[in-house]
Tab-separated table of C-alpha atoms in Angstrom:
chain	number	residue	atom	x	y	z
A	1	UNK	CA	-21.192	-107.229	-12.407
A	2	UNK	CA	-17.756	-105.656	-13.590
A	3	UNK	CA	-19.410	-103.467	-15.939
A	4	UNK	CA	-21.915	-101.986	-13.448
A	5	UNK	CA	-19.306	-101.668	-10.551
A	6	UNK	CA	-17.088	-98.979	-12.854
A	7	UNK	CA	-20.392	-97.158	-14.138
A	8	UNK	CA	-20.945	-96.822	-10.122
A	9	UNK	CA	-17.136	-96.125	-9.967
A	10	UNK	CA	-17.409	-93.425	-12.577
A	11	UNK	CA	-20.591	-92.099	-10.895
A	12	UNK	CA	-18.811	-91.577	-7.460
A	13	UNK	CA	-15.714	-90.452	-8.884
A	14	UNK	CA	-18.056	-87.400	-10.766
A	15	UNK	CA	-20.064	-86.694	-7.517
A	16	UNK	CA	-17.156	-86.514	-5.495
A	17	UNK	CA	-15.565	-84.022	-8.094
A	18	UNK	CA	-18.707	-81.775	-7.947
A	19	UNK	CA	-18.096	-81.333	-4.310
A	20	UNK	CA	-15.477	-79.224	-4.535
A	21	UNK	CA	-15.908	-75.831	-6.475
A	22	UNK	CA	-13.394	-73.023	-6.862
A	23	UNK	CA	-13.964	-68.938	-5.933
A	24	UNK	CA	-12.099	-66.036	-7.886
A	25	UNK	CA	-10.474	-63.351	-6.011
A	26	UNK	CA	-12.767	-60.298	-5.295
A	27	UNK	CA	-16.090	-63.123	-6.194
A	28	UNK	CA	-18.532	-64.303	-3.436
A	29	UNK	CA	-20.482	-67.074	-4.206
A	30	UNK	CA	-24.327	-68.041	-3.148
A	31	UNK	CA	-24.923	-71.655	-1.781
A	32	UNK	CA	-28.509	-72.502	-2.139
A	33	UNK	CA	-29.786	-76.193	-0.611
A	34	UNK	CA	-33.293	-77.144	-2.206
A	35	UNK	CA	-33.776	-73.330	-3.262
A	36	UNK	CA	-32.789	-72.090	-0.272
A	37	UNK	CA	-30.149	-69.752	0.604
A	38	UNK	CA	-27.309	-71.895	2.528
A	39	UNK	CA	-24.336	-69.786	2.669
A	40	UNK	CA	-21.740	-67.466	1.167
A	41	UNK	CA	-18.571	-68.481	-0.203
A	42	UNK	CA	-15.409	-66.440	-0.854
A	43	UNK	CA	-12.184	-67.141	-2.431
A	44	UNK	CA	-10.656	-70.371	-2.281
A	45	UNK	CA	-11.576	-74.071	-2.787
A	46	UNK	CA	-14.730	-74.802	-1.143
A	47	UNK	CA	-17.304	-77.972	-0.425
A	48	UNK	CA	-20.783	-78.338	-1.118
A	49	UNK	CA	-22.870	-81.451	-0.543
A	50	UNK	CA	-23.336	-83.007	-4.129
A	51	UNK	CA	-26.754	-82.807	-5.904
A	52	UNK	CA	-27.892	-81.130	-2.578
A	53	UNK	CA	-26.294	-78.246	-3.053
A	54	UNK	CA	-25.831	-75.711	-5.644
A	55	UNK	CA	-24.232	-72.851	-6.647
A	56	UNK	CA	-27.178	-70.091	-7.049
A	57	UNK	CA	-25.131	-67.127	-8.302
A	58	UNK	CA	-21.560	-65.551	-8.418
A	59	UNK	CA	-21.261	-61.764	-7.245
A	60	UNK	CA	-18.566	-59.656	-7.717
A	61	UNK	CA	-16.437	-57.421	-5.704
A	62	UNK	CA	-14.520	-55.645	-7.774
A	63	UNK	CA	-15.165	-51.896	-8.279
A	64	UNK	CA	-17.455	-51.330	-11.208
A	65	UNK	CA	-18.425	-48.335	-13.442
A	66	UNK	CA	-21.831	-47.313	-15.071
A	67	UNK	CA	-22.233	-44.488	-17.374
A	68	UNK	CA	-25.195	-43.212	-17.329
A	69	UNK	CA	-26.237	-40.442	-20.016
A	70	UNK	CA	-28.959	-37.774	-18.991
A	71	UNK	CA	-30.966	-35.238	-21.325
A	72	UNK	CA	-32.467	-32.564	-19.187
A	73	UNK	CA	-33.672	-28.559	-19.485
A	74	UNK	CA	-31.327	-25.827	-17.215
A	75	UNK	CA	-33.118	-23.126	-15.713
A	76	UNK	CA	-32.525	-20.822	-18.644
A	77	UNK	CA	-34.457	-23.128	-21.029
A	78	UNK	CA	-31.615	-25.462	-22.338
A	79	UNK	CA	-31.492	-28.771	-23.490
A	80	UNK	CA	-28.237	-30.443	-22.485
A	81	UNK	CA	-26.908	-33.675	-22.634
A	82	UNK	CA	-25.302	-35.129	-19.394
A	83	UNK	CA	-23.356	-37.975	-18.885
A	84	UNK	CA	-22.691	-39.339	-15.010
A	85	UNK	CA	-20.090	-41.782	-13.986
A	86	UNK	CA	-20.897	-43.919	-11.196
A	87	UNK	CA	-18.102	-46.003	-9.184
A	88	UNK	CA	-19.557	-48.448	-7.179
A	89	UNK	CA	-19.340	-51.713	-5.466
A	90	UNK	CA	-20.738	-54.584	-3.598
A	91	UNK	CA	-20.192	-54.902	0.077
A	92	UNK	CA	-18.627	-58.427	1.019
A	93	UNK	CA	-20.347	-58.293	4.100
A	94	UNK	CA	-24.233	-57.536	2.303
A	95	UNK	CA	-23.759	-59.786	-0.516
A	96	UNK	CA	-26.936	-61.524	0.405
A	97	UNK	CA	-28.728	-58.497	0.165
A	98	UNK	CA	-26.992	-57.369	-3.372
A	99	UNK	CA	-27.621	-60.746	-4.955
A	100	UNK	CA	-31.235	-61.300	-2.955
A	101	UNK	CA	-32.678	-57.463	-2.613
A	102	UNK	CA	-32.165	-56.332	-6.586
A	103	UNK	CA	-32.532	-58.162	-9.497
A	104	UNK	CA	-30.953	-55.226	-11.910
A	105	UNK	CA	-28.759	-53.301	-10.008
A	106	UNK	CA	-27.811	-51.290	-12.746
A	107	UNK	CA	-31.487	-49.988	-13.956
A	108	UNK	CA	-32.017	-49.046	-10.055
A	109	UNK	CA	-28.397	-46.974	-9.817
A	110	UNK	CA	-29.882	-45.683	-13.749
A	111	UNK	CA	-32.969	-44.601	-11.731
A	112	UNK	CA	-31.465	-42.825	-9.038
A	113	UNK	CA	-29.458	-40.818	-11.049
A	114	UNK	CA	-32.033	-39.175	-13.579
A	115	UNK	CA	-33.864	-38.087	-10.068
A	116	UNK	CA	-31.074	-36.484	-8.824
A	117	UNK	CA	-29.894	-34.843	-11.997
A	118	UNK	CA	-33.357	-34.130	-13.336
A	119	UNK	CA	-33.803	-32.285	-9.467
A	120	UNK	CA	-30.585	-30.173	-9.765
A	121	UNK	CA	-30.174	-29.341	-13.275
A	122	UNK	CA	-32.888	-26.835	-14.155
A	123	UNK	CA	-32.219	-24.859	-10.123
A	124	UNK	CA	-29.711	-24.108	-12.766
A	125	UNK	CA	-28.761	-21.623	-15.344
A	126	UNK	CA	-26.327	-23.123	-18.273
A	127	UNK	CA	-22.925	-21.512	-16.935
A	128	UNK	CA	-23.474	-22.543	-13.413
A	129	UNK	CA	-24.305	-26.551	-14.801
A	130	UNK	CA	-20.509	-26.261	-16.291
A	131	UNK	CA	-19.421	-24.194	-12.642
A	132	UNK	CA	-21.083	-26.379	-10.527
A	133	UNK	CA	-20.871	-29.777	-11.729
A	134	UNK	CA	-19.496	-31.114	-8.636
A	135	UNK	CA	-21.981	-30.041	-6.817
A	136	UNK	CA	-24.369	-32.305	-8.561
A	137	UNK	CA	-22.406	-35.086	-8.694
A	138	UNK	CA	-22.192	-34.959	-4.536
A	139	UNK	CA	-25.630	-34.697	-4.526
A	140	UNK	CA	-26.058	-37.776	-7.245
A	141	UNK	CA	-23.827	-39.574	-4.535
A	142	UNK	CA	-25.531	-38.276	-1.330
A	143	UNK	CA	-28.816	-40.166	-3.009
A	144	UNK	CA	-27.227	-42.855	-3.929
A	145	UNK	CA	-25.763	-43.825	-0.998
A	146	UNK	CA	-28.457	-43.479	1.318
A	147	UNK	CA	-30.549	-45.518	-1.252
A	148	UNK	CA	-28.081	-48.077	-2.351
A	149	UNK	CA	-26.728	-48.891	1.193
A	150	UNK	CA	-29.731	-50.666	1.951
A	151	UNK	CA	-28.616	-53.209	-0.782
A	152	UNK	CA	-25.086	-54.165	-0.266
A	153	UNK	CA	-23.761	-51.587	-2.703
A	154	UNK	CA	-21.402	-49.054	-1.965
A	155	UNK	CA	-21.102	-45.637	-3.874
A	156	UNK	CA	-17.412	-44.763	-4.259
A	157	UNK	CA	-17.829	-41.535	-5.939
A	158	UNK	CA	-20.089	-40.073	-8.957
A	159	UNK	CA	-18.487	-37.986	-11.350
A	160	UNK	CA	-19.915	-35.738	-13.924
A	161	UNK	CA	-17.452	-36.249	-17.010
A	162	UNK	CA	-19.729	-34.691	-20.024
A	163	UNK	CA	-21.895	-31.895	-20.416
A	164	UNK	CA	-22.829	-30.954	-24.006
A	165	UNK	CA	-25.673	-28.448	-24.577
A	166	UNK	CA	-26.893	-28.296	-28.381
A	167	UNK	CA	-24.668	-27.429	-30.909
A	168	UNK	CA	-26.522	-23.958	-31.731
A	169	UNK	CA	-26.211	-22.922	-28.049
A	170	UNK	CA	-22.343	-24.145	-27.788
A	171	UNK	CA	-21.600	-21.847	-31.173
A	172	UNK	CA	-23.409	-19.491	-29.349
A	173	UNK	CA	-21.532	-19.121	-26.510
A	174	UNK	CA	-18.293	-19.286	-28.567
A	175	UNK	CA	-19.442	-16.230	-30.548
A	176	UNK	CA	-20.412	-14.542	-27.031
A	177	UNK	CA	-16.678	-15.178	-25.343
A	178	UNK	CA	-14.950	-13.833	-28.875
A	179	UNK	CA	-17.012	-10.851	-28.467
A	180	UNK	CA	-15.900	-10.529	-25.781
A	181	UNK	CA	-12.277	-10.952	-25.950
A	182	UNK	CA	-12.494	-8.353	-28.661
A	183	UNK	CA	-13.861	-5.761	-26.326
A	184	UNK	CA	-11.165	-6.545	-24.088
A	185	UNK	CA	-8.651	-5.767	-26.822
A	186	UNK	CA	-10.393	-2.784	-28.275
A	187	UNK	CA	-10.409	-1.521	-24.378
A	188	UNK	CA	-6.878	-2.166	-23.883
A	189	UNK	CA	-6.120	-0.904	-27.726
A	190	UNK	CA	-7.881	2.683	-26.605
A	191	UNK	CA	-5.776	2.646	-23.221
A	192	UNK	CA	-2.513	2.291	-25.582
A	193	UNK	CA	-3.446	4.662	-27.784
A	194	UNK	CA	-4.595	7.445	-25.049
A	195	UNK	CA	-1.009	6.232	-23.530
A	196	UNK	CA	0.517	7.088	-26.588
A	197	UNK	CA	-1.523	10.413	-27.511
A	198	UNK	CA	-0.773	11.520	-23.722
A	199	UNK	CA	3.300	11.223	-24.319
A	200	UNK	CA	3.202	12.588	-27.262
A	201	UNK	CA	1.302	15.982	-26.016
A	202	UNK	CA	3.724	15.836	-22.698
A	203	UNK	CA	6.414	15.881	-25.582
A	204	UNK	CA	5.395	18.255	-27.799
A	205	UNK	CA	4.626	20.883	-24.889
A	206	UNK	CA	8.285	20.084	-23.345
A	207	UNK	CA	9.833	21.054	-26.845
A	208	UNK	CA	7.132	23.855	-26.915
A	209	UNK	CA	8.668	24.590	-23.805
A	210	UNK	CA	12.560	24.383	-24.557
A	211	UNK	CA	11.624	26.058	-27.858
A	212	UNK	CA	10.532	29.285	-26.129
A	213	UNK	CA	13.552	29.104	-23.817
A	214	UNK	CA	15.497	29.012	-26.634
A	215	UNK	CA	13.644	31.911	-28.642
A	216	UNK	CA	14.375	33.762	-25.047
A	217	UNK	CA	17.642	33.305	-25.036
A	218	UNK	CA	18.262	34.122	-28.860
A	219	UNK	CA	16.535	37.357	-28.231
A	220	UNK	CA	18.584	38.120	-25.006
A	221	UNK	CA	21.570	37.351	-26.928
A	222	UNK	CA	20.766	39.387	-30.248
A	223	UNK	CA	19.841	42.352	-27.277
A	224	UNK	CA	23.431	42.151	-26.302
A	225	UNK	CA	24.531	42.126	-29.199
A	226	UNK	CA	22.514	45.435	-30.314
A	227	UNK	CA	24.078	47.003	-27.365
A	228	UNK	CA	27.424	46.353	-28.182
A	229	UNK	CA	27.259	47.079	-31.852
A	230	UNK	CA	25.602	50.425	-30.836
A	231	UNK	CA	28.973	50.993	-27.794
A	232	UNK	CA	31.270	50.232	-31.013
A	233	UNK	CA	29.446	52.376	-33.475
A	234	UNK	CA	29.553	55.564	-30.831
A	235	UNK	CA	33.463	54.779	-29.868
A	236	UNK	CA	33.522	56.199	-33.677
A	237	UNK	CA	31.674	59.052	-34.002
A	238	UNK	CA	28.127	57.610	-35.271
A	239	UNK	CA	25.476	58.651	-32.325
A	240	UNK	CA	22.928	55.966	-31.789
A	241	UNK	CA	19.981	56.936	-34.223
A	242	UNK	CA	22.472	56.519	-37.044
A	243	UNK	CA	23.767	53.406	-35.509
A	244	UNK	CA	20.229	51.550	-34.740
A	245	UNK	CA	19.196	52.540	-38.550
A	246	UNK	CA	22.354	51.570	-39.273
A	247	UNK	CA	22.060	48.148	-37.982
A	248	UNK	CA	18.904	47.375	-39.225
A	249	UNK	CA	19.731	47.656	-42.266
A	250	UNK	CA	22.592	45.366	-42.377
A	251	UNK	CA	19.985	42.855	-40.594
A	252	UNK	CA	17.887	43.721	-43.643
A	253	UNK	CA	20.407	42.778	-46.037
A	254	UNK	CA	21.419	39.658	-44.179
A	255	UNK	CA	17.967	38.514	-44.019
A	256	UNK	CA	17.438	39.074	-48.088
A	257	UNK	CA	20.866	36.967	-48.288
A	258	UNK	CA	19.809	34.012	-45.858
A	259	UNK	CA	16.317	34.074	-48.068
A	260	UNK	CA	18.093	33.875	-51.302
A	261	UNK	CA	20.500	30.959	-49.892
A	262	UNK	CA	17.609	28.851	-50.040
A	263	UNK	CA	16.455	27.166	-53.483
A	264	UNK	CA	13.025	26.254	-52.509
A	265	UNK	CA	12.139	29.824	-51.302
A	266	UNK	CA	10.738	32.327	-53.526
A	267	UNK	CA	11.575	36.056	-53.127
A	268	UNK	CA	9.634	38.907	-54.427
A	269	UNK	CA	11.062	42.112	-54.535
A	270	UNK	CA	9.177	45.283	-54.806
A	271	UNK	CA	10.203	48.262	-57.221
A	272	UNK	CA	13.622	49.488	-55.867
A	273	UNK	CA	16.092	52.290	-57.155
A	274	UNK	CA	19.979	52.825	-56.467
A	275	UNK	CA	18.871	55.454	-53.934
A	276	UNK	CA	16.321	53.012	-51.789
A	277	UNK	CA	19.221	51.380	-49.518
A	278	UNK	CA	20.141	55.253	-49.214
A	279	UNK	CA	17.020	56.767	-48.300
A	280	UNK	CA	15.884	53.928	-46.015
A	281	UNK	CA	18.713	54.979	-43.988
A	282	UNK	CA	17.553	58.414	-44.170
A	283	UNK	CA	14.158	57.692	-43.518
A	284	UNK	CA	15.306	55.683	-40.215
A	285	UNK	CA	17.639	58.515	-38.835
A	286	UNK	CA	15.075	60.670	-39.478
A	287	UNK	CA	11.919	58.905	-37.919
A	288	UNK	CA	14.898	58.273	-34.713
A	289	UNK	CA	15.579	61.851	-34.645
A	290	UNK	CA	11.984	62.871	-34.983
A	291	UNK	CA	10.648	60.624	-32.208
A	292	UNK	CA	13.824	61.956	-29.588
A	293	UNK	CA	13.031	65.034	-30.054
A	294	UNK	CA	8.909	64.866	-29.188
A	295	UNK	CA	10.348	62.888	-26.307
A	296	UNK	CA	12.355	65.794	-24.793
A	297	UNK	CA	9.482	68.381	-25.493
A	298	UNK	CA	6.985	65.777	-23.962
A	299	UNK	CA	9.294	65.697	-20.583
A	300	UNK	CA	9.360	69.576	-20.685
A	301	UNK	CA	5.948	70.123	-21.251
A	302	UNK	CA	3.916	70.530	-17.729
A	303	UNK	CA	0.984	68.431	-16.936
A	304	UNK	CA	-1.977	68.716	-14.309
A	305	UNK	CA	-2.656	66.728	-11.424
A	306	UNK	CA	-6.258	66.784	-10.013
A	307	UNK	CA	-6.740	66.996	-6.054
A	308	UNK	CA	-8.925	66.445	-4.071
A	309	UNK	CA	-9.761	69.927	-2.934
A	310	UNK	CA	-10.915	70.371	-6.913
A	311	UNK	CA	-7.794	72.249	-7.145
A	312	UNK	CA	-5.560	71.293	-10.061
A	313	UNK	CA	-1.655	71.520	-10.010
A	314	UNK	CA	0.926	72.510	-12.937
A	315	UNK	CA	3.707	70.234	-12.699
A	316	UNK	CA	6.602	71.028	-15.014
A	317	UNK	CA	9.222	67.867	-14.480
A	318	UNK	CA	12.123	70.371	-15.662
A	319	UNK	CA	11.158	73.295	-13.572
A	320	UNK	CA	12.816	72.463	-10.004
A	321	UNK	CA	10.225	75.046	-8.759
A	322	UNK	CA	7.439	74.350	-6.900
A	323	UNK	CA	4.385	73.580	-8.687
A	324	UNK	CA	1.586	76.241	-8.688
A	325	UNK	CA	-1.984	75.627	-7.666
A	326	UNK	CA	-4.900	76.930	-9.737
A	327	UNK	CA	-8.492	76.952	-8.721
A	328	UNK	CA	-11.340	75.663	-10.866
């Protein structure tokens, strides 16, 4: 009798303990009585009738993450590689239909996703996939959620965090953007160096400019000059043919002395005599003399002037007279 009263002891003491059951934070827990669904049970200790009851299946809460990873064609003919992140949860209040309604949540949230993506992708050209991305992952969220709702689950968000297109397109498309980046340099290179060529003519035709000013004023000056050598030369006697031949000469001289001041210049001089200096000076006082004198015959020689009446007119610009008409 002892012996079988503390097996029955022990027995009670066990039942009793499986009475009472324990819930995690962020868990729900299905009750089931015979096989069928009792009740839900959330955090906390909790009571179920012994061997009557049982605990079918723990759900949880908590936020959880599936990565799904897509191969699909763009518009433009491209295989890419997509991988999807979806957030999503259980909704305490539908936990009967999470744990009841799907037996692989997962596969059907897997399922969802390749329709969506496999729909939106190839609408798409490659650089708009990589441009839009968020667009598709909105859309992967708006189909989600209208699906999923029905089952206790919750779509936080969808993100698209990978898109890898095939390694021959992705060298591709680096070769493309450094060809392109080189034209932008080679444009910008040209626009310095048309900078650069445009200052450069602006400079030269500003020193073109000051140059000639200069040569101007060089000339104006060595004019003066000539004038007043020519005043000095007739305060003493020499009248101004002899002084102008007079003159250039001694610029002739100085400009055979500036030539041979120079090392690197060479200076050929042509057959000369004692006498040339002498009868270049001749030569110029007489060409001066010459040409003043076929100057003063050309004022007093008369000229014609042609009317209108077909008349003609002798015009003598020394004769103070009045000019005579003769008919043709």
């Amino acid at each position: 009798m002892g012996t079988a009263f503390i097996i029955l002891l022990v027995l009670a003491f066990f039942i009793l303990m499986s009475s009472f059951f324990t819930v995690k934070q962020q868990t729900s827990v299905i009750v089931e009585r015979f096989g069928k669904f009792t009740s839900v049970r959330n955090s906390g200790l909790q009571l179920k009738i012994p061997i009557i009851d049982r605990i079918a299946g723990r759900v949880n809460l908590k936020i959880q993450q599936l990565d799904v990873l897509i191969e699909t064609q763009t518009k433009d003919n491209v295989f890419i590689k997509m991988k999807v992140s979806v957030q999503f949860k259980v909704i305490q209040e539908h936990v009967y239909e999470a744990f009841y309604k799907l037996e692989y949540p997962h596969d059907q949230i897997t399922a969802y996703v390749f329709d969506v993506v496999r729909a939106e992708v190839p609408k798409l050209i490659l650089d708009d996939v990589f441009v839009r991305k968020d667009d598709i992952a909105i859309a992967v969220k708006r189909e989600l959620n209208e699906a999923m709702t029905t089952y206790g689950y919750d779509i936080i968000n969808t993100l698209v965090t990978d898109i890898d297109p095939d390694i021959q397109v992705k060298n591709a498309m680096n070769r493309i953007n450094a060809a392109e980046r080189e034209k932008t340099a080679a444009m910008f290179e040209s626009e310095a160096q048309r900078i650069r060529i445009v200052a450069k003519a602006k400079a030269e035709a500003e020193s073109k400019k000051l140059q000639g000013q200069g040569i101007a004023d060089q000339r104006r000056e060595i004019a003066r000059g000539l004038v007043e050598s020519v005043e000095v030369l007739n305060h003493v006697g020499i009248n101004s043919q002899e002084a102008s031949a007079l003159i250039v000469i001694t610029q002739h001289y100085d400009t055979l002395q500036a030539i041979g001041a120079d090392t690197n210049s060479n200076l050929i001089l042509l057959p000369n005599s004692p006498q040339a200096a002498s009868d270049m000076l001749n030569s110029m006082v007489t060409s001066f003399s010459a040409s003043n004198i076929i100057g003063e015959e050309m004022k007093r020689q008369p000229r014609k002037v042609k009317k209108t009446d077909n008349t003609d007119i002798n015009y003598n610009p020394s004769d103070t007279s009045e000019p005579t008409e003769t008919a043709q």
